Amino acid sequence: MRDANPQTIYLKDYAVPDYLIHHVELNFTLDDENTRVVSRLTMIRNPASQTGDAALVLAGENLGLISVVLNDDNELTEQDYLQTQDSLIIHEVPQHRSFVLTIENTINPKANTALEGLYLSGSMLCTQCEAEGFRKITYFLDRPDVMAKFTTTLVGDKDRYPVLLSNGNKIAQGELADNRHWVTWEDPFNKPCYLFALVAGQLDCIEDSFITLSGRNISLQIFVEKHDLDKCAHAMQSLKNAMRWDEQVYGREYDLDLYMIVAVSHFNMGAMENKGLNVFNTKFVLARPDTATDSDYERIEGVIAHEYFHNWTGNRITCRDWFQLSLKEGFTVFRDQEFTGDRTSKAVNRIENVNMLRTRQFAEDAGPMAHPVRPDAYMEVNNFYTLTVYEKGAEVVRMIHTLLGAEGFRKGSDLYFERHDGQAVTCDDFVNAMEAANAVDLSQFRRWYAQAGTPVLTVQQSYNSSAQTLALTINQHCPPTPGQAVKEPLHIPVTVGLINKDGSIAPCNVQGRKTDEIVLQLTQAEQTFTFTDLKQQPVVSILRGFSAPVKLVMERSLEELAFLLSYDSDTFNRWEAGQQLAGQVIAGLIADIQSGQAMQINPMIVTAFKQVMAQSWDDLSYFSLLLGLPSETYLAEQMQVVDVVAIHKAREFVVLTLAQQLQTQFKTLYLECHKDESGVFDAGAIGRRRIKNMCLAYLGRLEQPDIQQWSQQQFDTAKNMTDQMAALAVVANGTHPAKQECLSRFYQQWQAEALVIDKWFALQASSHNPDTFETVQALMQHPAFDLKNPNRVRALIGAFSQANPLHFHAANGQGYQFLADQIIALNTLNPQVASRMLSALTSWRRYDEGRQALMKAQLERIMTTDAISKDVYEVASKSLA
Ligand code: 7MF
Ligand code: ZN
């Protein structure tokens, strides 16, 4: 919490550090409220530094400084250094030889509600240092291009902190007087301080092992609170799957003898890849069939893999500065997506990732916080852990993969690891390696890293029957974003396939090469590609697999979309055709509502759904996605002025119509797939649960006694959380007579399981029932609600503001005022979470005038918050600019 005028940091100002740290010896005397830190730094002036000033500037915040000693015997006095709010400046240190600086300070973990640095989560002491948390532990050169070897000794009471963990290998331990003990950890790898971690507390652990490709035996441990020991098996198996996959697909082995994961209940985000000691949000570790849904199981495996993959893409090779964050995050997200695709269903995984990209990243890219994958300026680095850096960053890596092919990409990643192991590098270094290993020119492609905004591709086709050619003309245009008025054309891979009217493949014949599918390389503002030897006009399947993160504009009739939904061999485009068909039908209904007419549904949607349901499907999860309608958020993305009420009404009308007209099919399918397969997590069982619960959700809209009976029955007898939660959602989102009873029984049943209670909060907060706002207000007062727990905040406030457009955007502004109240309260407690909650208000320009004024007024009120944090200030001020 600081002044309301924070500094902007620019990429163009990057300079190498003036000093380097070779070795760090840390000694922690642990106490919940008064931990003592002794840090002994072996340092040297950086020979590459260009600055004349010799002062040593260390970053540090909220530290109780005790002493500063130079070379073990020279205790510095206040004449020798200057302490500011966020730094310690030592006026003179040796310039031509290495020196040792020993700093002693205190910190208060219990008072640390921002959950950055060393803090208390429940009864566990733990750390979060990325991006700039280490400076809240001790004074340091807190930047990722300063890499050092760490040795860490932890000292604490044996009963209060029986388990003492840090990075690397345990090299010594012993007992002390007063019931205390100590452990020393040594990490043999150089690392930046953001990868440092410490955990201490009353923890239990499950253990396993993994034999690497070269035959090394790695010990694996997952630490949790005792009552969670029975929920770790899935995370452990996931870890082993990820380790094997990285060996097979990237040729990368784990490098330490020990890999530890700790699950903590208070965590600002998903997880953290600290070297050898990952710290996870409990949400992404704990799973038991009766407490976690199938999606939770899949997500856990993905997050465990993500953090594991960071060991090579992030830890062994790290970022030079935080503008390069996508170097590790974009690449690692791409890796975890590919892993999840291999483990589950490629088609479903791609659709889910694109859905998230198009609803959330596209909104970010079109709003006041738009920035390139490699940002060029920030006030608060924590605000740049964004969907753009992560998800669009992964798309950029995926496009390189598409352009080079799997083999070429692997050559490039091998060269990247070979060139840069042990270094802190840039996004450019990554692209350079890809280029060099494949002898290609990616200079224009590099614009993807520098240019913000979502490009729009407009496609026109013209078939010439006498020449038997099809000309595809593609135009690219990227709208301006804050600070970037003019955009250059990008290098965009556009994957295309052609389909004959009978559903067979029409070969793509471009410049004499004949293939089933082609990757067109769009490099100009407008380009025409000509396909030859086409005896009949084919249907074009374009942007297959969503080959680039762009918006596609192409006139399509409902008939053409229905054709693609039946015949496209590309699983992504087949699903996309169904979504567009539904989207067009819903758009028609929205127009009806806005012009005051009765809603007239186009029956083609029913026919299309009927046809999908009449086919037999191997991948039932994919089948269930084909039966889903575009979300209200995605529909909102498509509108000039978002009309939340019309979107909701129109979409609900389609849901109800489908439920009525396909009632028999939904019922049959439900009964066919409704079996007890609790604890079975293969693709078949997961798919049956998905499709059955999709059917139940449709049928629930009918509000018929027999269906109410089914959902109640499923709720009462479910032995797995997927089925229980799905049934509860149907019961609670309507007029079911047992609604209140089921909600309170669910609470009673699960009150000891925090993660299940989060689901209970989120379900009620995202309900479309008319009394939802009052329910949310009441839940804020619930004894289980806690503003200091980020998972709870996301479950209640996050779900209401981000997953309930209808009620959040209530025309009287009560939703906005509520959110602003919570953000103001969170600003002092936890600025990172406060700033994330702001995202629901940043898109205010997308709404009607009345709502715009109400949202803007709340943003302005937030701006007047006393002691406004950098985090909240940056987002609120940029939103209003
Ligand atoms: C999967 O990236 C994908 C993304 C930073 C914290 C985890 O490993 C991380 C950390 C944020 C947002 C998303 C993710 C993470 C963070 C994440 C987790 C799993 N380095 Br902030
Ligand atoms: Zn990551």
PDB file of N, CA, C and O and ligand atoms in Angstrom, residues 273 306 310 329 390, ligand 2:
ATOM      1  N   GLU A 273       5.958 -23.021  -9.086  1.00  0.00           N
ATOM      2  CA  GLU A 273       6.962 -23.995  -9.500  1.00  0.00           C
ATOM      3  C   GLU A 273       8.294 -23.920  -8.765  1.00  0.00           C
ATOM      4  O   GLU A 273       9.315 -24.360  -9.305  1.00  0.00           O
ATOM      5  N   HIS A 306       1.742 -28.642 -15.339  1.00  0.00           N
ATOM      6  CA  HIS A 306       2.229 -27.286 -15.624  1.00  0.00           C
ATOM      7  C   HIS A 306       3.419 -26.952 -14.716  1.00  0.00           C
ATOM      8  O   HIS A 306       4.464 -26.527 -15.197  1.00  0.00           O
ATOM      9  N   HIS A 310       7.548 -26.577 -15.705  1.00  0.00           N
ATOM     10  CA  HIS A 310       8.344 -25.380 -15.451  1.00  0.00           C
ATOM     11  C   HIS A 310       9.780 -25.720 -15.064  1.00  0.00           C
ATOM     12  O   HIS A 310      10.672 -24.887 -15.192  1.00  0.00           O
ATOM     13  N   GLU A 329       5.736 -18.825 -19.327  1.00  0.00           N
ATOM     14  CA  GLU A 329       4.321 -19.166 -19.126  1.00  0.00           C
ATOM     15  C   GLU A 329       3.634 -19.596 -20.419  1.00  0.00           C
ATOM     16  O   GLU A 329       2.897 -20.578 -20.437  1.00  0.00           O
ATOM     17  N   TYR A 390      -0.466 -15.721 -20.678  1.00  0.00           N
ATOM     18  CA  TYR A 390      -0.568 -17.185 -20.548  1.00  0.00           C
ATOM     19  C   TYR A 390      -1.217 -17.828 -21.770  1.00  0.00           C
ATOM     20  O   TYR A 390      -0.614 -18.651 -22.445  1.00  0.00           O
TER      21      TYR A 390
HETATM   22 ZN    ZN B   2       3.266 -21.174 -14.953  1.00  0.00          ZN
END
